[in-house]
PDB file of C-alpha atoms in Angstrom:
ATOM      1  CA  MET R   1     178.598 231.378 -33.086  1.00  0.00           C
ATOM      2  CA  ASN R   2     178.339 232.260 -29.417  1.00  0.00           C
ATOM      3  CA  ILE R   3     179.564 229.171 -27.545  1.00  0.00           C
ATOM      4  CA  PHE R   4     177.220 229.913 -24.668  1.00  0.00           C
ATOM      5  CA  GLU R   5     174.209 229.515 -26.972  1.00  0.00           C
ATOM      6  CA  ILE R   6     174.916 225.793 -27.266  1.00  0.00           C
ATOM      7  CA  PHE R   7     173.675 225.010 -23.778  1.00  0.00           C
ATOM      8  CA  GLN R   8     170.762 227.396 -23.593  1.00  0.00           C
ATOM      9  CA  GLU R   9     167.507 225.550 -23.014  1.00  0.00           C
ATOM     10  CA  ASP R  10     165.887 224.376 -26.247  1.00  0.00           C
ATOM     11  CA  PHE R  11     168.700 225.735 -28.454  1.00  0.00           C
ATOM     12  CA  LEU R  12     169.516 222.159 -29.417  1.00  0.00           C
ATOM     13  CA  TYR R  13     167.035 219.628 -30.744  1.00  0.00           C
ATOM     14  CA  HIS R  14     167.086 216.515 -32.945  1.00  0.00           C
ATOM     15  CA  GLU R  15     165.638 215.368 -36.193  1.00  0.00           C
ATOM     16  CA  TYR R  16     165.207 211.622 -36.629  1.00  0.00           C
ATOM     17  CA  GLN R  17     165.927 209.774 -39.866  1.00  0.00           C
ATOM     18  CA  PRO R  18     164.350 206.330 -40.301  1.00  0.00           C
ATOM     19  CA  LEU R  19     166.217 203.111 -40.998  1.00  0.00           C
ATOM     20  CA  HIS R  20     163.961 200.693 -42.873  1.00  0.00           C
ATOM     21  CA  TYR R  21     164.030 196.928 -43.018  1.00  0.00           C
ATOM     22  CA  LEU R  22     164.542 196.067 -46.680  1.00  0.00           C
ATOM     23  CA  ARG R  23     162.029 193.230 -46.857  1.00  0.00           C
ATOM     24  CA  GLU R  24     158.713 194.467 -48.157  1.00  0.00           C
ATOM     25  CA  GLY R  25     156.014 194.860 -45.554  1.00  0.00           C
ATOM     26  CA  GLN R  26     158.454 195.062 -42.650  1.00  0.00           C
ATOM     27  CA  PRO R  27     158.170 198.053 -40.274  1.00  0.00           C
ATOM     28  CA  ILE R  28     160.767 200.720 -39.604  1.00  0.00           C
ATOM     29  CA  PHE R  29     163.748 199.233 -37.781  1.00  0.00           C
ATOM     30  CA  ALA R  30     165.152 202.362 -36.129  1.00  0.00           C
ATOM     31  CA  TYR R  31     165.639 206.110 -36.141  1.00  0.00           C
ATOM     32  CA  GLU R  32     168.973 207.932 -36.104  1.00  0.00           C
ATOM     33  CA  ALA R  33     169.001 211.074 -33.968  1.00  0.00           C
ATOM     34  CA  LEU R  34     170.670 213.975 -35.811  1.00  0.00           C
ATOM     35  CA  LEU R  35     171.593 217.057 -33.797  1.00  0.00           C
ATOM     36  CA  ARG R  36     170.176 220.388 -34.945  1.00  0.00           C
ATOM     37  CA  ASN R  37     170.082 223.930 -33.517  1.00  0.00           C
ATOM     38  CA  LEU R  38     167.733 226.889 -33.696  1.00  0.00           C
ATOM     39  CA  SER R  39     170.363 229.087 -35.362  1.00  0.00           C
ATOM     40  CA  LYS R  40     170.605 226.599 -38.259  1.00  0.00           C
ATOM     41  CA  VAL R  41     174.374 226.415 -37.837  1.00  0.00           C
ATOM     42  CA  ASN R  42     175.900 223.356 -39.510  1.00  0.00           C
ATOM     43  CA  PRO R  43     176.076 220.634 -36.808  1.00  0.00           C
ATOM     44  CA  GLU R  44     179.699 219.918 -37.718  1.00  0.00           C
ATOM     45  CA  GLN R  45     180.529 223.544 -36.972  1.00  0.00           C
ATOM     46  CA  VAL R  46     178.796 223.256 -33.604  1.00  0.00           C
ATOM     47  CA  PHE R  47     180.920 220.247 -32.679  1.00  0.00           C
ATOM     48  CA  GLN R  48     184.083 221.913 -33.992  1.00  0.00           C
ATOM     49  CA  THR R  49     183.344 224.975 -31.876  1.00  0.00           C
ATOM     50  CA  ALA R  50     182.797 222.749 -28.837  1.00  0.00           C
ATOM     51  CA  THR R  51     186.069 220.945 -29.522  1.00  0.00           C
ATOM     52  CA  ARG R  52     188.041 224.197 -29.679  1.00  0.00           C
ATOM     53  CA  ALA R  53     186.401 225.342 -26.447  1.00  0.00           C
ATOM     54  CA  ASN R  54     187.213 221.992 -24.783  1.00  0.00           C
ATOM     55  CA  ILE R  55     183.549 221.227 -24.071  1.00  0.00           C
ATOM     56  CA  LEU R  56     182.989 218.434 -26.595  1.00  0.00           C
ATOM     57  CA  TYR R  57     182.130 215.887 -23.889  1.00  0.00           C
ATOM     58  CA  LYS R  58     179.533 218.228 -22.422  1.00  0.00           C
ATOM     59  CA  LEU R  59     177.929 218.834 -25.823  1.00  0.00           C
ATOM     60  CA  ASP R  60     177.923 215.120 -26.668  1.00  0.00           C
ATOM     61  CA  SER R  61     176.357 214.150 -23.345  1.00  0.00           C
ATOM     62  CA  VAL R  62     173.724 216.907 -23.591  1.00  0.00           C
ATOM     63  CA  SER R  63     172.849 215.718 -27.101  1.00  0.00           C
ATOM     64  CA  ILE R  64     172.565 212.104 -25.962  1.00  0.00           C
ATOM     65  CA  HIS R  65     170.358 213.002 -22.997  1.00  0.00           C
ATOM     66  CA  LYS R  66     167.981 215.153 -25.078  1.00  0.00           C
ATOM     67  CA  ALA R  67     167.642 212.497 -27.789  1.00  0.00           C
ATOM     68  CA  VAL R  68     166.951 209.720 -25.289  1.00  0.00           C
ATOM     69  CA  GLN R  69     164.461 211.862 -23.387  1.00  0.00           C
ATOM     70  CA  THR R  70     162.515 212.563 -26.591  1.00  0.00           C
ATOM     71  CA  PHE R  71     162.646 208.997 -27.897  1.00  0.00           C
ATOM     72  CA  ALA R  72     161.691 207.418 -24.559  1.00  0.00           C
ATOM     73  CA  ASN R  73     158.169 208.755 -25.074  1.00  0.00           C
ATOM     74  CA  ARG R  74     157.905 206.548 -28.149  1.00  0.00           C
ATOM     75  CA  ILE R  75     158.728 203.275 -26.406  1.00  0.00           C
ATOM     76  CA  GLY R  76     155.507 201.328 -26.000  1.00  0.00           C
ATOM     77  CA  HIS R  77     154.158 202.690 -29.281  1.00  0.00           C
ATOM     78  CA  GLY R  78     156.520 200.567 -31.371  1.00  0.00           C
ATOM     79  CA  GLN R  79     159.624 198.417 -31.350  1.00  0.00           C
ATOM     80  CA  GLU R  80     161.911 200.851 -33.139  1.00  0.00           C
ATOM     81  CA  HIS R  81     165.479 201.339 -31.999  1.00  0.00           C
ATOM     82  CA  LEU R  82     167.378 204.584 -31.502  1.00  0.00           C
ATOM     83  CA  PHE R  83     170.801 205.223 -33.051  1.00  0.00           C
ATOM     84  CA  LEU R  84     172.893 207.848 -31.270  1.00  0.00           C
ATOM     85  CA  ASN R  85     176.137 209.213 -32.641  1.00  0.00           C
ATOM     86  CA  ILE R  86     178.879 209.290 -30.042  1.00  0.00           C
ATOM     87  CA  TYR R  87     182.527 210.300 -30.039  1.00  0.00           C
ATOM     88  CA  ILE R  88     185.141 207.777 -28.914  1.00  0.00           C
ATOM     89  CA  THR R  89     186.463 210.453 -26.569  1.00  0.00           C
ATOM     90  CA  THR R  90     183.035 210.491 -24.910  1.00  0.00           C
ATOM     91  CA  ILE R  91     183.029 206.716 -24.420  1.00  0.00           C
ATOM     92  CA  LEU R  92     186.487 207.008 -22.822  1.00  0.00           C
ATOM     93  CA  HIS R  93     185.645 210.048 -20.695  1.00  0.00           C
ATOM     94  CA  PRO R  94     185.961 209.240 -16.953  1.00  0.00           C
ATOM     95  CA  ASN R  95     182.489 210.635 -16.225  1.00  0.00           C
ATOM     96  CA  PHE R  96     180.595 208.959 -19.055  1.00  0.00           C
ATOM     97  CA  HIS R  97     179.798 205.623 -17.425  1.00  0.00           C
ATOM     98  CA  LYS R  98     178.303 207.367 -14.397  1.00  0.00           C
ATOM     99  CA  PHE R  99     176.342 209.637 -16.737  1.00  0.00           C
ATOM    100  CA  PHE R 100     175.090 206.633 -18.685  1.00  0.00           C
ATOM    101  CA  GLU R 101     174.100 204.768 -15.534  1.00  0.00           C
ATOM    102  CA  HIS R 102     172.013 207.770 -14.489  1.00  0.00           C
ATOM    103  CA  LEU R 103     170.496 207.919 -17.986  1.00  0.00           C
ATOM    104  CA  VAL R 104     169.428 204.274 -17.730  1.00  0.00           C
ATOM    105  CA  GLU R 105     167.900 204.862 -14.305  1.00  0.00           C
ATOM    106  CA  SER R 106     165.954 207.853 -15.644  1.00  0.00           C
ATOM    107  CA  PHE R 107     164.766 206.132 -18.845  1.00  0.00           C
ATOM    108  CA  PRO R 108     164.893 202.368 -18.163  1.00  0.00           C
ATOM    109  CA  SER R 109     162.761 201.489 -21.193  1.00  0.00           C
ATOM    110  CA  ILE R 110     165.321 202.844 -23.645  1.00  0.00           C
ATOM    111  CA  VAL R 111     168.262 200.528 -23.085  1.00  0.00           C
ATOM    112  CA  GLN R 112     167.203 197.489 -25.090  1.00  0.00           C
ATOM    113  CA  HIS R 113     166.355 199.855 -27.955  1.00  0.00           C
ATOM    114  CA  LEU R 114     169.629 201.791 -27.992  1.00  0.00           C
ATOM    115  CA  TYR R 115     172.573 201.669 -30.404  1.00  0.00           C
ATOM    116  CA  LEU R 116     175.618 203.875 -29.818  1.00  0.00           C
ATOM    117  CA  GLU R 117     176.987 204.756 -33.233  1.00  0.00           C
ATOM    118  CA  VAL R 118     180.753 205.287 -33.533  1.00  0.00           C
ATOM    119  CA  ASN R 119     182.167 206.806 -36.712  1.00  0.00           C
ATOM    120  CA  GLU R 120     184.563 204.407 -38.405  1.00  0.00           C
ATOM    121  CA  SER R 121     186.735 207.233 -39.747  1.00  0.00           C
ATOM    122  CA  SER R 122     187.605 208.477 -36.249  1.00  0.00           C
ATOM    123  CA  ALA R 123     191.335 208.941 -35.700  1.00  0.00           C
ATOM    124  CA  GLU R 124     193.161 205.618 -35.668  1.00  0.00           C
ATOM    125  CA  GLU R 125     194.837 206.404 -32.348  1.00  0.00           C
ATOM    126  CA  MET R 126     191.381 206.572 -30.788  1.00  0.00           C
ATOM    127  CA  TRP R 127     190.499 203.092 -32.046  1.00  0.00           C
ATOM    128  CA  GLN R 128     193.833 201.782 -30.789  1.00  0.00           C
ATOM    129  CA  ASN R 129     193.252 202.984 -27.233  1.00  0.00           C
ATOM    130  CA  ASN R 130     193.552 199.913 -25.008  1.00  0.00           C
ATOM    131  CA  LEU R 131     190.607 201.043 -22.861  1.00  0.00           C
ATOM    132  CA  LEU R 132     188.097 201.353 -25.694  1.00  0.00           C
ATOM    133  CA  LYS R 133     187.086 197.704 -25.963  1.00  0.00           C
ATOM    134  CA  GLU R 134     186.774 197.416 -22.174  1.00  0.00           C
ATOM    135  CA  SER R 135     184.639 200.575 -22.018  1.00  0.00           C
ATOM    136  CA  MET R 136     182.354 199.327 -24.781  1.00  0.00           C
ATOM    137  CA  ASN R 137     181.925 195.944 -23.105  1.00  0.00           C
ATOM    138  CA  ASN R 138     181.106 197.631 -19.798  1.00  0.00           C
ATOM    139  CA  LEU R 139     178.378 199.651 -21.520  1.00  0.00           C
ATOM    140  CA  ARG R 140     177.040 196.486 -23.128  1.00  0.00           C
ATOM    141  CA  GLU R 141     176.259 195.227 -19.630  1.00  0.00           C
ATOM    142  CA  PHE R 142     173.436 197.805 -19.570  1.00  0.00           C
ATOM    143  CA  GLY R 143     172.009 196.202 -22.715  1.00  0.00           C
ATOM    144  CA  VAL R 144     173.232 198.862 -25.130  1.00  0.00           C
ATOM    145  CA  LYS R 145     174.475 197.826 -28.586  1.00  0.00           C
ATOM    146  CA  PHE R 146     177.138 199.374 -30.802  1.00  0.00           C
ATOM    147  CA  ALA R 147     177.183 200.323 -34.466  1.00  0.00           C
ATOM    148  CA  ILE R 148     180.145 201.321 -36.612  1.00  0.00           C
ATOM    149  CA  ASP R 149     179.094 204.217 -38.844  1.00  0.00           C
ATOM    150  CA  ASP R 150     180.407 205.110 -42.336  1.00  0.00           C
ATOM    151  CA  PHE R 151     182.033 201.689 -42.570  1.00  0.00           C
ATOM    152  CA  GLY R 152     184.588 201.562 -45.372  1.00  0.00           C
ATOM    153  CA  GLN R 153     186.032 205.063 -44.904  1.00  0.00           C
ATOM    154  CA  GLY R 154     188.820 204.115 -42.502  1.00  0.00           C
ATOM    155  CA  SER R 155     192.156 202.495 -43.210  1.00  0.00           C
ATOM    156  CA  SER R 156     191.437 199.277 -41.307  1.00  0.00           C
ATOM    157  CA  SER R 157     187.686 198.741 -41.571  1.00  0.00           C
ATOM    158  CA  LEU R 158     187.621 194.930 -41.514  1.00  0.00           C
ATOM    159  CA  LYS R 159     190.015 194.835 -38.587  1.00  0.00           C
ATOM    160  CA  LYS R 160     187.697 197.066 -36.537  1.00  0.00           C
ATOM    161  CA  ALA R 161     184.656 194.956 -37.416  1.00  0.00           C
ATOM    162  CA  ILE R 162     186.382 191.768 -36.287  1.00  0.00           C
ATOM    163  CA  GLU R 163     188.087 193.178 -33.211  1.00  0.00           C
ATOM    164  CA  TYR R 164     185.223 195.205 -31.739  1.00  0.00           C
ATOM    165  CA  GLN R 165     182.378 192.916 -32.830  1.00  0.00           C
ATOM    166  CA  PRO R 166     179.733 195.632 -33.288  1.00  0.00           C
ATOM    167  CA  GLU R 167     176.136 194.490 -33.245  1.00  0.00           C
ATOM    168  CA  CYS R 168     175.521 196.654 -36.313  1.00  0.00           C
ATOM    169  CA  ILE R 169     177.615 197.883 -39.241  1.00  0.00           C
ATOM    170  CA  LYS R 170     176.429 200.847 -41.298  1.00  0.00           C
ATOM    171  CA  LEU R 171     178.048 200.697 -44.725  1.00  0.00           C
ATOM    172  CA  ASP R 172     179.159 204.044 -46.127  1.00  0.00           C
ATOM    173  CA  ARG R 173     176.912 205.679 -48.745  1.00  0.00           C
ATOM    174  CA  PHE R 174     179.649 205.077 -51.334  1.00  0.00           C
ATOM    175  CA  PHE R 175     178.447 201.481 -51.627  1.00  0.00           C
ATOM    176  CA  ALA R 176     174.837 202.532 -52.294  1.00  0.00           C
ATOM    177  CA  SER R 177     175.626 205.070 -55.002  1.00  0.00           C
ATOM    178  CA  ASN R 178     174.817 203.552 -58.417  1.00  0.00           C
ATOM    179  CA  LEU R 179     174.690 200.105 -56.799  1.00  0.00           C
ATOM    180  CA  SER R 180     172.192 198.774 -59.334  1.00  0.00           C
ATOM    181  CA  LYS R 181     174.707 199.296 -62.159  1.00  0.00           C
ATOM    182  CA  ASP R 182     178.005 198.608 -60.400  1.00  0.00           C
ATOM    183  CA  GLU R 183     178.805 194.887 -60.392  1.00  0.00           C
ATOM    184  CA  ARG R 184     181.922 195.326 -58.241  1.00  0.00           C
ATOM    185  CA  LYS R 185     179.914 196.969 -55.480  1.00  0.00           C
ATOM    186  CA  GLN R 186     177.331 194.211 -55.795  1.00  0.00           C
ATOM    187  CA  ARG R 187     179.995 191.524 -55.436  1.00  0.00           C
ATOM    188  CA  PHE R 188     181.488 193.280 -52.420  1.00  0.00           C
ATOM    189  CA  LEU R 189     178.133 193.609 -50.651  1.00  0.00           C
ATOM    190  CA  SER R 190     177.360 189.965 -51.397  1.00  0.00           C
ATOM    191  CA  PHE R 191     180.709 188.941 -49.878  1.00  0.00           C
ATOM    192  CA  PHE R 192     180.219 191.287 -46.934  1.00  0.00           C
ATOM    193  CA  HIS R 193     176.776 189.898 -46.178  1.00  0.00           C
ATOM    194  CA  SER R 194     177.982 186.297 -46.402  1.00  0.00           C
ATOM    195  CA  TYR R 195     180.852 187.020 -43.993  1.00  0.00           C
ATOM    196  CA  PHE R 196     179.181 189.302 -41.426  1.00  0.00           C
ATOM    197  CA  GLY R 197     175.447 188.950 -42.014  1.00  0.00           C
ATOM    198  CA  LYS R 198     174.853 185.998 -39.718  1.00  0.00           C
ATOM    199  CA  ASP R 199     176.167 187.737 -36.570  1.00  0.00           C
ATOM    200  CA  THR R 200     175.908 191.433 -37.441  1.00  0.00           C
ATOM    201  CA  PHE R 201     172.966 193.593 -38.505  1.00  0.00           C
ATOM    202  CA  ILE R 202     173.949 195.333 -41.753  1.00  0.00           C
ATOM    203  CA  VAL R 203     172.599 198.743 -42.782  1.00  0.00           C
ATOM    204  CA  LEU R 204     173.339 200.387 -46.131  1.00  0.00           C
ATOM    205  CA  GLU R 205     173.451 204.176 -45.898  1.00  0.00           C
ATOM    206  CA  GLY R 206     172.750 206.665 -48.675  1.00  0.00           C
ATOM    207  CA  ILE R 207     170.030 204.829 -50.624  1.00  0.00           C
ATOM    208  CA  GLU R 208     168.619 207.387 -53.049  1.00  0.00           C
ATOM    209  CA  THR R 209     166.843 205.367 -55.764  1.00  0.00           C
ATOM    210  CA  PHE R 210     164.345 202.525 -56.036  1.00  0.00           C
ATOM    211  CA  GLU R 211     166.754 200.560 -58.245  1.00  0.00           C
ATOM    212  CA  ASP R 212     169.575 200.682 -55.702  1.00  0.00           C
ATOM    213  CA  LEU R 213     167.116 199.756 -52.951  1.00  0.00           C
ATOM    214  CA  LYS R 214     165.936 196.631 -54.760  1.00  0.00           C
ATOM    215  CA  VAL R 215     169.478 195.428 -55.457  1.00  0.00           C
ATOM    216  CA  ALA R 216     170.451 195.924 -51.799  1.00  0.00           C
ATOM    217  CA  GLU R 217     167.412 193.875 -50.815  1.00  0.00           C
ATOM    218  CA  GLN R 218     168.326 191.109 -53.281  1.00  0.00           C
ATOM    219  CA  LEU R 219     171.860 190.994 -51.865  1.00  0.00           C
ATOM    220  CA  GLY R 220     170.507 190.301 -48.384  1.00  0.00           C
ATOM    221  CA  ILE R 221     171.258 193.658 -46.739  1.00  0.00           C
ATOM    222  CA  HIS R 222     169.114 193.850 -43.614  1.00  0.00           C
ATOM    223  CA  ALA R 223     168.165 197.539 -43.560  1.00  0.00           C
ATOM    224  CA  GLY R 224     168.681 200.788 -45.416  1.00  0.00           C
ATOM    225  CA  GLN R 225     168.870 204.492 -44.758  1.00  0.00           C
ATOM    226  CA  GLY R 226     168.710 207.397 -47.193  1.00  0.00           C
ATOM    227  CA  TYR R 227     166.499 210.107 -48.641  1.00  0.00           C
ATOM    228  CA  TYR R 228     164.608 207.629 -50.812  1.00  0.00           C
ATOM    229  CA  LEU R 229     163.491 205.838 -47.635  1.00  0.00           C
ATOM    230  CA  GLY R 230     162.914 208.904 -45.498  1.00  0.00           C
ATOM    231  CA  LYS R 231     164.386 212.318 -44.707  1.00  0.00           C
ATOM    232  CA  PRO R 232     165.255 213.547 -41.192  1.00  0.00           C
ATOM    233  CA  ALA R 233     162.305 215.104 -39.373  1.00  0.00           C
ATOM    234  CA  GLU R 234     161.269 215.952 -35.840  1.00  0.00           C
ATOM    235  CA  LEU R 235     159.705 213.032 -33.988  1.00  0.00           C
ATOM    236  CA  ALA R 236     156.128 213.488 -32.819  1.00  0.00           C
ATOM    237  CA  ILE R 237     155.874 212.852 -29.087  1.00  0.00           C
ATOM    238  CA  GLY R 238     154.013 209.655 -28.330  1.00  0.00           C
ATOM    239  CA  SER R 239     153.604 208.794 -32.013  1.00  0.00           C
TER     240      SER R 239
END
């Protein structure tokens, strides 16, 4: 892949996957913006290429700006939130807070609808950076919220949830797989909801069947994401 293609106008775009409230009759809670490209290169490969070329921050910030710009047209048509994946290195980058301040000034309606989604399996040394909590709290002053993604993959998941106090936790798809038949997973989700559910919005990722959906709902999980609930698709402007 030609690295210069990444930043050509309209080479990058997003598809948006819905996150649904699990109570029947409730509207869509949010959309997660998923980076795509016209060459159909695997997004992970795009980010790996950017990392090797030392332009990961630039790619991440371009992706964030494009997703916000698209989603801002939807505000006023609904109360959905936007989930944006972000690298810890981007949060810690010396230019990011200025970038984010400019983003808020350009799209002021987006802030109360925005979740920055940090992958739980990011390198432990990143999570242990003393500046991370301060940087996250500074961004919260704009009204942005944080989500921990793929929760349960890392080596110290509960510690991160307690220490960083994310507004949302997205449980890894492992917990959704065969949930309706796995009593251990059911007991864990019941415990997890009783411990975190009062203060933290809980999303179960990877819901693929009606049976697993209904059990997650019965266990009190707030929202779900997965192909059974909706596949990623481009977002119609002003819809």
